[in-house]
Amino acid sequence: MKNKILKVHPQDNVIVALTNLVAGETVQLGTETYVVLENVSAKHKFATQDLQIGDEVTMYGVLVGKAQTPIFRGGLISTANLKHAAGTYQLGEQRSNWPAPQVNGFRERTFQGYHRADGKVGTANYWIVIPLVFCENRNLDVLREALVDDLGYGRKHSYQRQTRELVSLLRAGKSVEDILQADLDVETATFAKNDRLFPNVDGVKFLTHDGGCGGTRQDAQALCGLLAGYIVHPNVAGATVLSLGCQNAQVAMLKEEIAKRDPQLAKPLYVLEQQTVGTESALISEALKMTFAGLMQANQITRQPAPISKICLGLECGGSDGFSGISANPTVGYTSDLLVTLGGSVILSEFPELCGVEQELCDRCIDPPTAQRFSELMYTYNERAKAVGSGFDMNPSPGNIKDGLITDAIKSAGAAKKGGTSPVTAVLDYPEMVTKPGLNLLCTPGNDVESTTAEVGSGANVVVFTTGLGTPTGNPVAPVIKIATNTALARRMPDIIDFNTGSIIEGDETIEEAGKRLLEYVIAVASGEIEVAAVRHGQDDFIPWKRGVSL
């Protein structure tokens, strides 16, 4: 650890502890010396000056809260003495100049991807099975049981052996204490790609959900738009769709949404309606034949070279901590800038976690209409949250707060770093699809899975996901790269972490160096050379967002 403390922005009046500090300890930053008045855990902050009630607290160069009690120089910043506050924003002049990073060594690089008829390129090759309504979820479970294991896509780790061992211990008369202290084996089965019946198909994915009926027509339309986004997604070779028949999310609505995104859909799409087909056995038999036929077609597609500009990168964070905005998120931001410079697309979502940085993002929009749309979506979302007794200020989770993100504005200022510094080329409302290269802002909740689900539905073919506390979140069709903000997490949860930026906190690597290293990793994942943890574990999280309030 080269430094114990960090001042993120010259205008800040708080300092971040990079390691645990004890009351009375003296720390130095440049020419300034501070005496810490109380214990300050790593990731938390202390004041650089005396603050009175109502004084503004600034971090990342923006307003992040106001003092609720007097805070002395060297005093801990906590929920007891700081309340969320964010700066106002207005439409102003858009910035025309952007100092794009140097991309020497990347400009001629390619990745190995799956080329689709619409010109997009996938980083994976999946067949998906989709219910238009939750009533069909059971039929998807039946199809999964019939297809997955026999095609070679079963789980790689089984815990059945452990259950059998526990049963044996019980029958042998062992006590509760014996059971709790038992050392159990994990049965590992390896399913090599060449062992699959369809080696060029990465899997059959079943996108069960609890929507499609019983909500508003707007909910049904949004669901169909999301599902259409997955059907036309470059990582998807084709789809089997099961409909009951009487639900709000009608087949015609789904096809309308598909046509908005790909009017000349060239991939196989099989649709079955249970109330028309009749019996379950007839429905399952037809669905099995159609899916099998689709897999035969999907298996004919192989990876071919593609320019890096065909990567659409989703930017996500979850289980964030006080280091997120210092290490992992800025790393992702630099990678985003590199990719944008190379002609690629990136998606920054989670609008509740952009609270307080609206002015910067408005100024970065390419034109006034784009800035206006972002402003309107942010305002409308926050007002809806307030109408039900909530608001963006209630976004931080208990885990966020425990690890240093004590106001939404602090969390947001760090979360926005994932978007780098490039111009905002488009603002999308859920579940719209990315059509422009560059930085796209997508209106979604801050909820990890809802946001990741939406980003992929909008076209992300790889997702980078930063975490300080650890979360296993994945996606059915897009690889989700887990990036640790700190080395302790990377060592504690190596089974879910793919990439570590703790080296930045330790002073061993710059943000720019880590960003280039991450882009190399993204290219390897996009090429199928690296299988990320979420894919390895079959972490297929899929939660559509109903347009009600979710933070």
PDB file of C-alpha atoms in Angstrom, residues 319-421:
ATOM      1  CA  GLY A 319     -22.664  -4.818  -4.422  1.00  0.00           C
ATOM      2  CA  SER A 320     -20.712  -1.560  -4.706  1.00  0.00           C
ATOM      3  CA  ASP A 321     -18.349  -0.256  -2.042  1.00  0.00           C
ATOM      4  CA  GLY A 322     -16.310   2.822  -1.228  1.00  0.00           C
ATOM      5  CA  PHE A 323     -13.592   1.753  -3.675  1.00  0.00           C
ATOM      6  CA  SER A 324     -15.943   1.257  -6.648  1.00  0.00           C
ATOM      7  CA  GLY A 325     -15.626   4.841  -7.871  1.00  0.00           C
ATOM      8  CA  ILE A 326     -11.842   4.835  -7.345  1.00  0.00           C
ATOM      9  CA  SER A 327     -10.674   1.574  -8.920  1.00  0.00           C
ATOM     10  CA  ALA A 328     -13.112  -0.633 -10.854  1.00  0.00           C
ATOM     11  CA  ASN A 329     -15.537   1.970 -12.218  1.00  0.00           C
ATOM     12  CA  PRO A 330     -12.845   4.342 -13.570  1.00  0.00           C
ATOM     13  CA  THR A 331     -11.127   1.307 -15.098  1.00  0.00           C
ATOM     14  CA  VAL A 332     -14.347   0.399 -16.886  1.00  0.00           C
ATOM     15  CA  GLY A 333     -14.694   4.055 -17.889  1.00  0.00           C
ATOM     16  CA  TYR A 334     -11.274   4.068 -19.544  1.00  0.00           C
ATOM     17  CA  THR A 335     -12.072   0.808 -21.319  1.00  0.00           C
ATOM     18  CA  SER A 336     -15.346   2.394 -22.471  1.00  0.00           C
ATOM     19  CA  ASP A 337     -13.469   5.369 -23.897  1.00  0.00           C
ATOM     20  CA  LEU A 338     -11.063   3.060 -25.729  1.00  0.00           C
ATOM     21  CA  LEU A 339     -13.946   1.092 -27.219  1.00  0.00           C
ATOM     22  CA  VAL A 340     -15.836   4.240 -28.258  1.00  0.00           C
ATOM     23  CA  THR A 341     -12.675   5.542 -29.947  1.00  0.00           C
ATOM     24  CA  LEU A 342     -12.507   2.253 -31.866  1.00  0.00           C
ATOM     25  CA  GLY A 343     -16.097   2.680 -33.089  1.00  0.00           C
ATOM     26  CA  GLY A 344     -17.805   0.394 -30.588  1.00  0.00           C
ATOM     27  CA  SER A 345     -20.910   0.942 -28.462  1.00  0.00           C
ATOM     28  CA  VAL A 346     -21.258   1.118 -24.687  1.00  0.00           C
ATOM     29  CA  ILE A 347     -24.378   1.274 -22.498  1.00  0.00           C
ATOM     30  CA  LEU A 348     -24.532   3.121 -19.178  1.00  0.00           C
ATOM     31  CA  SER A 349     -27.787   2.435 -17.327  1.00  0.00           C
ATOM     32  CA  GLU A 350     -29.092   2.530 -13.711  1.00  0.00           C
ATOM     33  CA  PHE A 351     -30.610   6.033 -13.793  1.00  0.00           C
ATOM     34  CA  PRO A 352     -31.158   6.250  -9.992  1.00  0.00           C
ATOM     35  CA  GLU A 353     -27.371   5.946  -9.750  1.00  0.00           C
ATOM     36  CA  LEU A 354     -26.766   8.968 -11.972  1.00  0.00           C
ATOM     37  CA  CYS A 355     -28.358  11.334  -9.451  1.00  0.00           C
ATOM     38  CA  GLY A 356     -26.053  14.290  -8.887  1.00  0.00           C
ATOM     39  CA  VAL A 357     -24.078  13.944 -12.120  1.00  0.00           C
ATOM     40  CA  GLU A 358     -26.918  14.967 -14.437  1.00  0.00           C
ATOM     41  CA  GLN A 359     -25.253  18.281 -15.342  1.00  0.00           C
ATOM     42  CA  GLU A 360     -22.063  16.599 -16.528  1.00  0.00           C
ATOM     43  CA  LEU A 361     -23.988  14.046 -18.598  1.00  0.00           C
ATOM     44  CA  CYS A 362     -26.273  16.712 -20.080  1.00  0.00           C
ATOM     45  CA  ASP A 363     -23.216  18.734 -21.093  1.00  0.00           C
ATOM     46  CA  ARG A 364     -21.695  15.638 -22.714  1.00  0.00           C
ATOM     47  CA  CYS A 365     -24.752  14.957 -24.914  1.00  0.00           C
ATOM     48  CA  ILE A 366     -24.094  15.483 -28.618  1.00  0.00           C
ATOM     49  CA  ASP A 367     -27.028  17.871 -29.086  1.00  0.00           C
ATOM     50  CA  PRO A 368     -29.795  19.631 -27.093  1.00  0.00           C
ATOM     51  CA  PRO A 369     -32.577  17.093 -27.954  1.00  0.00           C
ATOM     52  CA  THR A 370     -30.439  14.264 -26.548  1.00  0.00           C
ATOM     53  CA  ALA A 371     -29.747  16.246 -23.375  1.00  0.00           C
ATOM     54  CA  GLN A 372     -33.432  17.155 -23.105  1.00  0.00           C
ATOM     55  CA  ARG A 373     -34.477  13.520 -23.275  1.00  0.00           C
ATOM     56  CA  PHE A 374     -32.025  12.507 -20.571  1.00  0.00           C
ATOM     57  CA  SER A 375     -33.216  15.350 -18.331  1.00  0.00           C
ATOM     58  CA  GLU A 376     -36.878  14.425 -18.818  1.00  0.00           C
ATOM     59  CA  LEU A 377     -36.332  10.713 -18.137  1.00  0.00           C
ATOM     60  CA  MET A 378     -34.371  11.445 -14.963  1.00  0.00           C
ATOM     61  CA  TYR A 379     -36.953  13.932 -13.682  1.00  0.00           C
ATOM     62  CA  THR A 380     -39.934  11.677 -14.459  1.00  0.00           C
ATOM     63  CA  TYR A 381     -38.308   8.634 -12.854  1.00  0.00           C
ATOM     64  CA  ASN A 382     -37.449  10.511  -9.653  1.00  0.00           C
ATOM     65  CA  GLU A 383     -40.927  12.054  -9.410  1.00  0.00           C
ATOM     66  CA  ARG A 384     -42.564   8.624  -9.765  1.00  0.00           C
ATOM     67  CA  ALA A 385     -40.325   7.350  -6.980  1.00  0.00           C
ATOM     68  CA  LYS A 386     -41.291  10.268  -4.737  1.00  0.00           C
ATOM     69  CA  ALA A 387     -44.981   9.700  -5.478  1.00  0.00           C
ATOM     70  CA  VAL A 388     -44.828   6.299  -3.773  1.00  0.00           C
ATOM     71  CA  GLY A 389     -42.846   7.536  -0.795  1.00  0.00           C
ATOM     72  CA  SER A 390     -39.394   6.782  -2.137  1.00  0.00           C
ATOM     73  CA  GLY A 391     -36.811   8.691  -4.167  1.00  0.00           C
ATOM     74  CA  PHE A 392     -33.302   8.386  -5.546  1.00  0.00           C
ATOM     75  CA  ASP A 393     -31.925   9.243  -2.096  1.00  0.00           C
ATOM     76  CA  MET A 394     -33.151   5.836  -0.871  1.00  0.00           C
ATOM     77  CA  ASN A 395     -31.083   3.908  -3.411  1.00  0.00           C
ATOM     78  CA  PRO A 396     -28.025   2.856  -1.339  1.00  0.00           C
ATOM     79  CA  SER A 397     -28.409  -0.633   0.135  1.00  0.00           C
ATOM     80  CA  PRO A 398     -27.312  -1.606   3.664  1.00  0.00           C
ATOM     81  CA  GLY A 399     -24.232  -3.201   2.130  1.00  0.00           C
ATOM     82  CA  ASN A 400     -23.387  -0.021   0.217  1.00  0.00           C
ATOM     83  CA  ILE A 401     -23.690   2.076   3.378  1.00  0.00           C
ATOM     84  CA  LYS A 402     -21.648  -0.346   5.492  1.00  0.00           C
ATOM     85  CA  ASP A 403     -18.803  -0.098   2.985  1.00  0.00           C
ATOM     86  CA  GLY A 404     -18.683   3.662   2.576  1.00  0.00           C
ATOM     87  CA  LEU A 405     -21.449   4.681   0.151  1.00  0.00           C
ATOM     88  CA  ILE A 406     -23.568   6.576   2.654  1.00  0.00           C
ATOM     89  CA  THR A 407     -25.581   8.774   0.260  1.00  0.00           C
ATOM     90  CA  ASP A 408     -26.988   8.151  -3.202  1.00  0.00           C
ATOM     91  CA  ALA A 409     -24.997  11.082  -4.546  1.00  0.00           C
ATOM     92  CA  ILE A 410     -21.722   9.504  -3.361  1.00  0.00           C
ATOM     93  CA  LYS A 411     -22.764   6.203  -4.894  1.00  0.00           C
ATOM     94  CA  SER A 412     -23.908   7.882  -8.125  1.00  0.00           C
ATOM     95  CA  ALA A 413     -20.804   9.993  -8.606  1.00  0.00           C
ATOM     96  CA  GLY A 414     -18.703   6.845  -8.403  1.00  0.00           C
ATOM     97  CA  ALA A 415     -21.081   4.730 -10.488  1.00  0.00           C
ATOM     98  CA  ALA A 416     -21.072   7.285 -13.333  1.00  0.00           C
ATOM     99  CA  LYS A 417     -17.320   6.773 -13.726  1.00  0.00           C
ATOM    100  CA  LYS A 418     -18.155   3.591 -15.678  1.00  0.00           C
ATOM    101  CA  GLY A 419     -19.249   5.845 -18.555  1.00  0.00           C
ATOM    102  CA  GLY A 420     -15.801   7.350 -19.011  1.00  0.00           C
ATOM    103  CA  THR A 421     -15.563  10.787 -20.594  1.00  0.00           C
TER     104      THR A 421
END
